mmCIF file of C-alpha atoms and ligand atoms in Angstrom:
data_model
loop_
_atom_site.group_PDB
_atom_site.id
_atom_site.type_symbol
_atom_site.label_atom_id
_atom_site.label_comp_id
_atom_site.label_asym_id
_atom_site.label_seq_id
_atom_site.Cartn_x
_atom_site.Cartn_y
_atom_site.Cartn_z
ATOM 1 C CA MET A 1 118.489 93.046 102.168
ATOM 2 C CA ASP A 2 117.354 96.010 104.258
ATOM 3 C CA ASN A 3 113.634 96.127 105.005
ATOM 4 C CA ARG A 4 113.763 99.312 107.064
ATOM 5 C CA PRO A 5 111.522 102.013 105.544
ATOM 6 C CA ILE A 6 112.685 104.964 103.474
ATOM 7 C CA GLY A 7 111.451 108.290 104.861
ATOM 8 C CA VAL A 8 110.134 110.682 102.223
ATOM 9 C CA PHE A 9 108.980 114.198 102.956
ATOM 10 C CA ASP A 10 107.652 117.288 101.284
ATOM 11 C CA SER A 11 106.018 120.558 102.255
ATOM 12 C CA GLY A 12 102.668 118.977 101.353
ATOM 13 C CA LEU A 13 101.106 116.833 98.687
ATOM 14 C CA GLY A 14 103.481 117.370 95.797
ATOM 15 C CA GLY A 15 106.101 114.880 97.013
ATOM 16 C CA LEU A 16 103.637 112.151 96.119
ATOM 17 C CA THR A 17 104.901 112.481 92.527
ATOM 18 C CA THR A 18 108.203 111.080 93.835
ATOM 19 C CA VAL A 19 106.390 108.354 95.791
ATOM 20 C CA ARG A 20 104.563 107.397 92.590
ATOM 21 C CA ARG A 21 107.899 106.894 90.872
ATOM 22 C CA MET A 22 109.267 104.954 93.865
ATOM 23 C CA HIS A 23 106.245 102.644 93.765
ATOM 24 C CA ALA A 24 106.887 102.023 90.063
ATOM 25 C CA ILE A 25 110.608 101.288 90.259
ATOM 26 C CA MET A 26 111.021 99.858 93.779
ATOM 27 C CA PRO A 27 107.707 98.304 94.840
ATOM 28 C CA GLN A 28 109.442 96.231 97.498
ATOM 29 C CA GLU A 29 110.410 99.292 99.570
ATOM 30 C CA ASN A 30 108.557 100.313 102.717
ATOM 31 C CA ILE A 31 107.970 104.072 102.768
ATOM 32 C CA ILE A 32 107.003 106.544 105.479
ATOM 33 C CA TYR A 33 105.694 109.703 103.801
ATOM 34 C CA PHE A 34 105.320 112.978 105.670
ATOM 35 C CA GLY A 35 103.564 115.951 104.057
ATOM 36 C CA ASP A 36 103.727 119.169 106.050
ATOM 37 C CA THR A 37 100.260 120.217 104.890
ATOM 38 C CA GLY A 38 99.759 122.460 107.917
ATOM 39 C CA ARG A 39 102.665 124.716 106.932
ATOM 40 C CA VAL A 40 102.739 124.500 103.130
ATOM 41 C CA PRO A 41 103.933 126.396 101.071
ATOM 42 C CA TYR A 42 107.656 126.439 101.835
ATOM 43 C CA GLY A 43 108.589 128.051 98.517
ATOM 44 C CA THR A 44 107.622 131.562 99.611
ATOM 45 C CA ARG A 45 109.421 131.411 102.991
ATOM 46 C CA SER A 46 112.808 132.570 104.249
ATOM 47 C CA PRO A 47 115.834 130.221 104.348
ATOM 48 C CA GLU A 48 115.714 130.303 108.194
ATOM 49 C CA THR A 49 112.085 129.150 108.313
ATOM 50 C CA ILE A 50 112.688 126.433 105.699
ATOM 51 C CA LEU A 51 115.664 125.153 107.721
ATOM 52 C CA HIS A 52 113.642 125.131 110.941
ATOM 53 C CA TYR A 53 110.757 123.214 109.309
ATOM 54 C CA THR A 54 113.171 120.779 107.659
ATOM 55 C CA ARG A 55 114.823 119.893 110.962
ATOM 56 C CA GLN A 56 111.419 119.142 112.479
ATOM 57 C CA ASP A 57 110.303 117.060 109.460
ATOM 58 C CA VAL A 58 113.524 115.063 109.663
ATOM 59 C CA ALA A 59 113.111 114.595 113.430
ATOM 60 C CA PHE A 60 109.646 113.126 112.832
ATOM 61 C CA LEU A 61 110.915 110.692 110.166
ATOM 62 C CA ARG A 62 113.779 109.673 112.425
ATOM 63 C CA SER A 63 111.287 108.602 115.086
ATOM 64 C CA PHE A 64 111.027 105.522 112.806
ATOM 65 C CA ASP A 65 113.957 103.201 112.166
ATOM 66 C CA ILE A 66 114.534 104.499 108.617
ATOM 67 C CA LYS A 67 117.419 103.567 106.322
ATOM 68 C CA ALA A 68 117.443 106.836 104.348
ATOM 69 C CA ILE A 69 115.548 110.042 103.706
ATOM 70 C CA VAL A 70 114.393 111.159 100.264
ATOM 71 C CA VAL A 71 113.749 114.899 100.199
ATOM 72 C CA ALA A 72 111.031 115.157 97.579
ATOM 73 C CA CYS A 73 110.653 118.911 98.071
ATOM 74 C CA ASN A 74 112.788 121.014 95.724
ATOM 75 C CA THR A 75 112.669 124.001 98.026
ATOM 76 C CA VAL A 76 114.057 121.990 100.956
ATOM 77 C CA SER A 77 116.609 120.255 98.714
ATOM 78 C CA ALA A 78 117.820 123.626 97.452
ATOM 79 C CA VAL A 79 117.806 125.577 100.710
ATOM 80 C CA ALA A 80 118.304 123.229 103.695
ATOM 81 C CA LEU A 81 119.534 119.797 102.610
ATOM 82 C CA GLU A 82 123.267 120.443 102.792
ATOM 83 C CA THR A 83 123.026 121.795 106.343
ATOM 84 C CA VAL A 84 120.706 119.122 107.722
ATOM 85 C CA ALA A 85 122.450 116.194 105.993
ATOM 86 C CA ALA A 86 125.642 117.170 107.835
ATOM 87 C CA GLU A 87 123.822 117.041 111.183
ATOM 88 C CA ILE A 88 122.474 113.464 110.990
ATOM 89 C CA ASP A 89 123.781 109.951 110.461
ATOM 90 C CA VAL A 90 121.046 108.819 108.017
ATOM 91 C CA PRO A 91 121.745 109.290 104.284
ATOM 92 C CA MET A 92 119.649 112.060 102.725
ATOM 93 C CA PHE A 93 118.975 112.284 98.997
ATOM 94 C CA GLY A 94 117.623 115.517 97.530
ATOM 95 C CA VAL A 95 116.215 116.236 94.100
ATOM 96 C CA VAL A 96 118.695 118.859 92.922
ATOM 97 C CA TRP A 97 121.848 116.836 92.264
ATOM 98 C CA PRO A 98 120.198 113.933 90.384
ATOM 99 C CA ALA A 99 118.253 116.423 88.236
ATOM 100 C CA CYS A 100 121.415 118.416 87.451
ATOM 101 C CA ARG A 101 123.303 115.279 86.439
ATOM 102 C CA LYS A 102 120.512 114.160 84.143
ATOM 103 C CA ALA A 103 120.175 117.627 82.587
ATOM 104 C CA ALA A 104 123.928 117.868 81.982
ATOM 105 C CA GLU A 105 123.859 114.457 80.256
ATOM 106 C CA THR A 106 120.807 115.404 78.196
ATOM 107 C CA THR A 107 121.648 118.865 76.835
ATOM 108 C CA LYS A 108 123.237 119.123 73.420
ATOM 109 C CA THR A 109 123.520 122.910 73.249
ATOM 110 C CA GLY A 110 124.613 123.502 76.879
ATOM 111 C CA ARG A 111 121.634 125.816 77.451
ATOM 112 C CA ILE A 112 119.543 124.600 80.405
ATOM 113 C CA GLY A 113 116.438 126.168 81.929
ATOM 114 C CA VAL A 114 115.273 125.567 85.504
ATOM 115 C CA ILE A 115 111.833 126.414 86.885
ATOM 116 C CA GLY A 116 110.957 126.298 90.575
ATOM 117 C CA THR A 117 109.606 128.188 93.572
ATOM 118 C CA ALA A 118 110.932 131.622 94.521
ATOM 119 C CA ALA A 119 113.059 130.101 97.332
ATOM 120 C CA THR A 120 114.575 127.484 95.009
ATOM 121 C CA VAL A 121 115.478 130.085 92.397
ATOM 122 C CA ARG A 122 116.882 132.476 95.033
ATOM 123 C CA SER A 123 119.107 129.756 96.501
ATOM 124 C CA GLY A 124 121.292 129.634 93.369
ATOM 125 C CA VAL A 125 121.942 125.956 93.987
ATOM 126 C CA TYR A 126 120.903 124.701 90.549
ATOM 127 C CA GLU A 127 123.349 127.049 88.803
ATOM 128 C CA ARG A 128 126.098 126.017 91.222
ATOM 129 C CA LEU A 129 125.602 122.277 90.795
ATOM 130 C CA LEU A 130 125.003 122.416 87.036
ATOM 131 C CA ARG A 131 128.253 124.324 86.591
ATOM 132 C CA ARG A 132 129.975 121.763 88.790
ATOM 133 C CA THR A 133 129.063 119.097 86.230
ATOM 134 C CA ASN A 134 130.275 121.342 83.392
ATOM 135 C CA PRO A 135 131.478 124.943 83.872
ATOM 136 C CA ALA A 136 130.552 125.815 80.284
ATOM 137 C CA LEU A 137 126.813 125.244 80.811
ATOM 138 C CA GLN A 138 124.543 128.268 80.521
ATOM 139 C CA VAL A 139 121.729 128.200 83.071
ATOM 140 C CA PHE A 140 118.499 130.215 82.929
ATOM 141 C CA MET A 141 116.292 130.294 86.041
ATOM 142 C CA GLN A 142 112.612 131.212 86.313
ATOM 143 C CA ALA A 143 110.400 131.253 89.420
ATOM 144 C CA CYS A 144 106.806 130.160 88.740
ATOM 145 C CA PRO A 145 104.911 130.973 91.965
ATOM 146 C CA LEU A 146 101.399 130.546 90.528
ATOM 147 C CA PHE A 147 101.992 126.990 89.301
ATOM 148 C CA VAL A 148 101.646 125.356 92.770
ATOM 149 C CA PRO A 149 98.203 126.802 93.620
ATOM 150 C CA LEU A 150 96.944 126.192 90.076
ATOM 151 C CA VAL A 151 97.995 122.519 90.196
ATOM 152 C CA GLU A 152 96.370 122.111 93.612
ATOM 153 C CA ASN A 153 93.172 123.465 92.087
ATOM 154 C CA GLY A 154 93.312 120.908 89.290
ATOM 155 C CA ARG A 155 94.227 123.382 86.499
ATOM 156 C CA VAL A 156 96.602 120.974 84.781
ATOM 157 C CA GLN A 157 94.976 120.102 81.444
ATOM 158 C CA PRO A 158 96.271 121.350 78.087
ATOM 159 C CA GLY A 159 93.607 123.648 76.700
ATOM 160 C CA ASP A 160 92.810 125.201 80.102
ATOM 161 C CA VAL A 161 93.124 128.884 79.311
ATOM 162 C CA VAL A 162 94.212 129.857 82.837
ATOM 163 C CA ILE A 163 97.176 127.484 83.081
ATOM 164 C CA GLU A 164 98.166 128.072 79.458
ATOM 165 C CA THR A 165 98.230 131.853 79.944
ATOM 166 C CA VAL A 166 100.302 131.581 83.118
ATOM 167 C CA ALA A 167 102.653 129.034 81.529
ATOM 168 C CA ALA A 168 103.249 131.304 78.529
ATOM 169 C CA GLU A 169 103.995 134.217 80.869
ATOM 170 C CA TYR A 170 106.591 132.223 82.845
ATOM 171 C CA LEU A 171 108.145 130.227 80.024
ATOM 172 C CA SER A 172 108.420 132.786 77.211
ATOM 173 C CA GLY A 173 111.809 134.053 78.434
ATOM 174 C CA LEU A 174 113.270 130.542 78.612
ATOM 175 C CA LYS A 175 111.943 129.748 75.164
ATOM 176 C CA ALA A 176 113.496 132.948 73.792
ATOM 177 C CA GLN A 177 116.839 131.919 75.340
ATOM 178 C CA GLY A 178 116.710 128.721 73.274
ATOM 179 C CA VAL A 179 117.132 126.234 76.117
ATOM 180 C CA ASP A 180 117.095 122.617 74.902
ATOM 181 C CA THR A 181 116.639 121.086 78.376
ATOM 182 C CA LEU A 182 114.275 122.251 81.119
ATOM 183 C CA ILE A 183 114.424 121.015 84.718
ATOM 184 C CA LEU A 184 111.015 120.814 86.404
ATOM 185 C CA GLY A 185 112.424 121.950 89.763
ATOM 186 C CA CYS A 186 109.303 121.589 91.898
ATOM 187 C CA THR A 187 107.205 118.668 93.116
ATOM 188 C CA HIS A 188 104.065 119.950 91.385
ATOM 189 C CA TYR A 189 105.398 120.569 87.896
ATOM 190 C CA PRO A 190 105.310 116.954 86.607
ATOM 191 C CA LEU A 191 101.535 117.372 86.605
ATOM 192 C CA LEU A 192 102.022 120.228 84.148
ATOM 193 C CA HIS A 193 104.271 118.138 81.903
ATOM 194 C CA ASP A 194 101.938 118.237 78.887
ATOM 195 C CA VAL A 195 101.183 121.958 79.214
ATOM 196 C CA ILE A 196 104.876 122.823 79.535
ATOM 197 C CA ALA A 197 105.978 120.395 76.793
ATOM 198 C CA SER A 198 103.464 121.748 74.327
ATOM 199 C CA TYR A 199 104.496 125.366 75.019
ATOM 200 C CA MET A 200 108.249 124.676 74.855
ATOM 201 C CA GLY A 201 108.006 122.453 71.755
ATOM 202 C CA PRO A 202 109.415 119.032 70.854
ATOM 203 C CA SER A 203 113.072 120.101 70.774
ATOM 204 C CA VAL A 204 113.105 120.779 74.550
ATOM 205 C CA GLN A 205 113.653 117.810 76.895
ATOM 206 C CA LEU A 206 111.908 118.034 80.275
ATOM 207 C CA ILE A 207 113.666 116.622 83.355
ATOM 208 C CA ASP A 208 111.457 115.496 86.253
ATOM 209 C CA SER A 209 113.537 116.089 89.388
ATOM 210 C CA GLY A 210 111.270 113.878 91.556
ATOM 211 C CA ALA A 211 111.677 110.903 89.241
ATOM 212 C CA GLU A 212 115.440 111.460 89.087
ATOM 213 C CA VAL A 213 115.833 111.336 92.871
ATOM 214 C CA ALA A 214 113.815 108.108 93.021
ATOM 215 C CA ASP A 215 116.135 106.528 90.421
ATOM 216 C CA PHE A 216 119.176 107.828 92.300
ATOM 217 C CA ALA A 217 117.970 106.450 95.665
ATOM 218 C CA LYS A 218 117.338 103.075 94.050
ATOM 219 C CA ARG A 219 120.927 102.948 92.809
ATOM 220 C CA MET A 220 122.355 104.010 96.183
ATOM 221 C CA LEU A 221 120.388 101.867 98.662
ATOM 222 C CA ILE A 222 120.489 98.249 99.754
ATOM 223 C CA PRO A 223 117.059 97.035 98.583
ATOM 224 C CA ALA A 224 114.255 95.570 100.663
ATOM 225 C CA GLU A 225 112.548 92.306 99.767
ATOM 226 C CA GLY A 226 108.891 91.277 99.600
ATOM 227 C CA MET A 227 106.040 93.677 98.911
ATOM 228 C CA GLY A 228 106.520 97.158 100.359
ATOM 229 C CA LYS A 229 103.941 99.193 102.250
ATOM 230 C CA THR A 230 103.605 102.984 102.335
ATOM 231 C CA ARG A 231 102.292 104.834 105.383
ATOM 232 C CA TYR A 232 101.227 108.456 105.070
ATOM 233 C CA PHE A 233 101.347 111.213 107.696
ATOM 234 C CA VAL A 234 100.414 114.898 107.477
ATOM 235 C CA SER A 235 100.360 117.915 109.784
ATOM 236 C CA ASP A 236 96.812 119.026 108.885
ATOM 237 C CA ASP A 237 93.500 117.452 107.846
ATOM 238 C CA PRO A 238 94.324 113.840 106.843
ATOM 239 C CA GLU A 239 91.009 113.426 105.026
ATOM 240 C CA SER A 240 91.551 116.331 102.655
ATOM 241 C CA PHE A 241 95.054 114.977 101.926
ATOM 242 C CA ARG A 242 93.548 111.597 101.113
ATOM 243 C CA GLY A 243 91.016 113.246 98.821
ATOM 244 C CA LEU A 244 93.637 115.166 96.817
ATOM 245 C CA ALA A 245 96.340 112.483 96.835
ATOM 246 C CA GLY A 246 94.885 110.703 93.782
ATOM 247 C CA LEU A 247 95.813 113.677 91.586
ATOM 248 C CA PHE A 248 99.504 113.167 92.412
ATOM 249 C CA LEU A 249 99.705 109.405 92.960
ATOM 250 C CA SER A 250 97.411 108.225 90.154
ATOM 251 C CA GLY A 251 95.689 105.889 92.619
ATOM 252 C CA GLU A 252 93.825 106.241 95.888
ATOM 253 C CA ILE A 253 95.356 105.834 99.375
ATOM 254 C CA ALA A 254 93.502 102.893 100.884
ATOM 255 C CA ASP A 255 94.753 103.170 104.480
ATOM 256 C CA LYS A 256 94.136 105.759 107.128
ATOM 257 C CA VAL A 257 96.412 108.839 106.889
ATOM 258 C CA GLY A 258 98.005 109.721 110.237
ATOM 259 C CA TYR A 259 98.000 113.177 111.833
ATOM 260 C CA VAL A 260 101.294 114.521 113.243
ATOM 261 C CA ASP A 261 101.662 117.505 115.552
ATOM 262 C CA ILE A 262 104.916 118.518 113.857
ATOM 263 C CA ALA A 263 105.586 121.441 116.201
ATOM 264 C CA LYS A 264 106.269 118.890 118.959
ATOM 265 C CA TYR A 265 109.330 117.576 117.163
ATOM 266 C CA THR A 266 112.522 119.178 118.264
ATOM 267 C CA GLU A 267 115.091 120.218 115.732
ATOM 268 C CA LYS A 268 117.723 117.498 116.231
HETATM 269 N N1 DGL B 1 107.189 121.199 97.446
HETATM 270 C C1 DGL B 1 107.590 122.507 96.984
HETATM 271 C C2 DGL B 1 108.780 122.358 96.032
HETATM 272 O O1 DGL B 1 109.006 121.324 95.430
HETATM 273 C C3 DGL B 1 106.442 123.231 96.294
HETATM 274 C C4 DGL B 1 105.330 123.671 97.246
HETATM 275 C C5 DGL B 1 105.817 124.665 98.285
HETATM 276 O O2 DGL B 1 106.116 125.827 97.942
HETATM 277 O O3 DGL B 1 105.940 124.258 99.444
HETATM 278 O O4 DGL B 1 109.530 123.280 95.881
#
């Protein structure tokens, strides 16, 4: 048994969709969650900035005696994970590889769509890893920059004309390409599951990258025992984080959320 906590981080709130899955499948684990709410979004930033922020986020989590780090953020997983994982001696699990494996197992036609932030799409990492599982796969990428702010403003319900118009705009190309599997390559997109599923139709399987990394971490780690506890930290306004967290966690955060001055953490 290993009762040390698992560190989980994201650019902000969205990584709570991964925490929700971790609570469901490994309730015995202790979790330290860091949301970089003071510097979100990462998805519009340069690779250099994302790498710099990632090193600081990891340095904060490593100030605890953690057994592993789950990178809930797709943008960080796509842009910075490989570099930072090679610099530290704690295992790091990102969302991209588990999602690619699941998508490759799921597709019947070999035509896979991936949606994510601009930085995730630009990184090319999904195409690279999907083709590593099977070089014959055809991969279609689409950045969906308006999805994150719309989710954070609660525009997630089917029937909401704003989200449905934006979804149609982003997804029409992927639908025309006839993808049969679509990776939700961003922390926020599981909240749009019903909107996306109804636009794409029943023949398209949606893959939730945050849930896949939680399942993957469970398989890879020595489990804890007892009843786990999750502590939450953010780099801006803990109260507003607590207020919005219910949207992502499907449950309130009972305890106090801690404030972290993330700029104080050095890169290594
Ligand atoms: N967490 C980011 C991701 O999964 C979305 C929000 C952002 O752009 O920082 O890519």
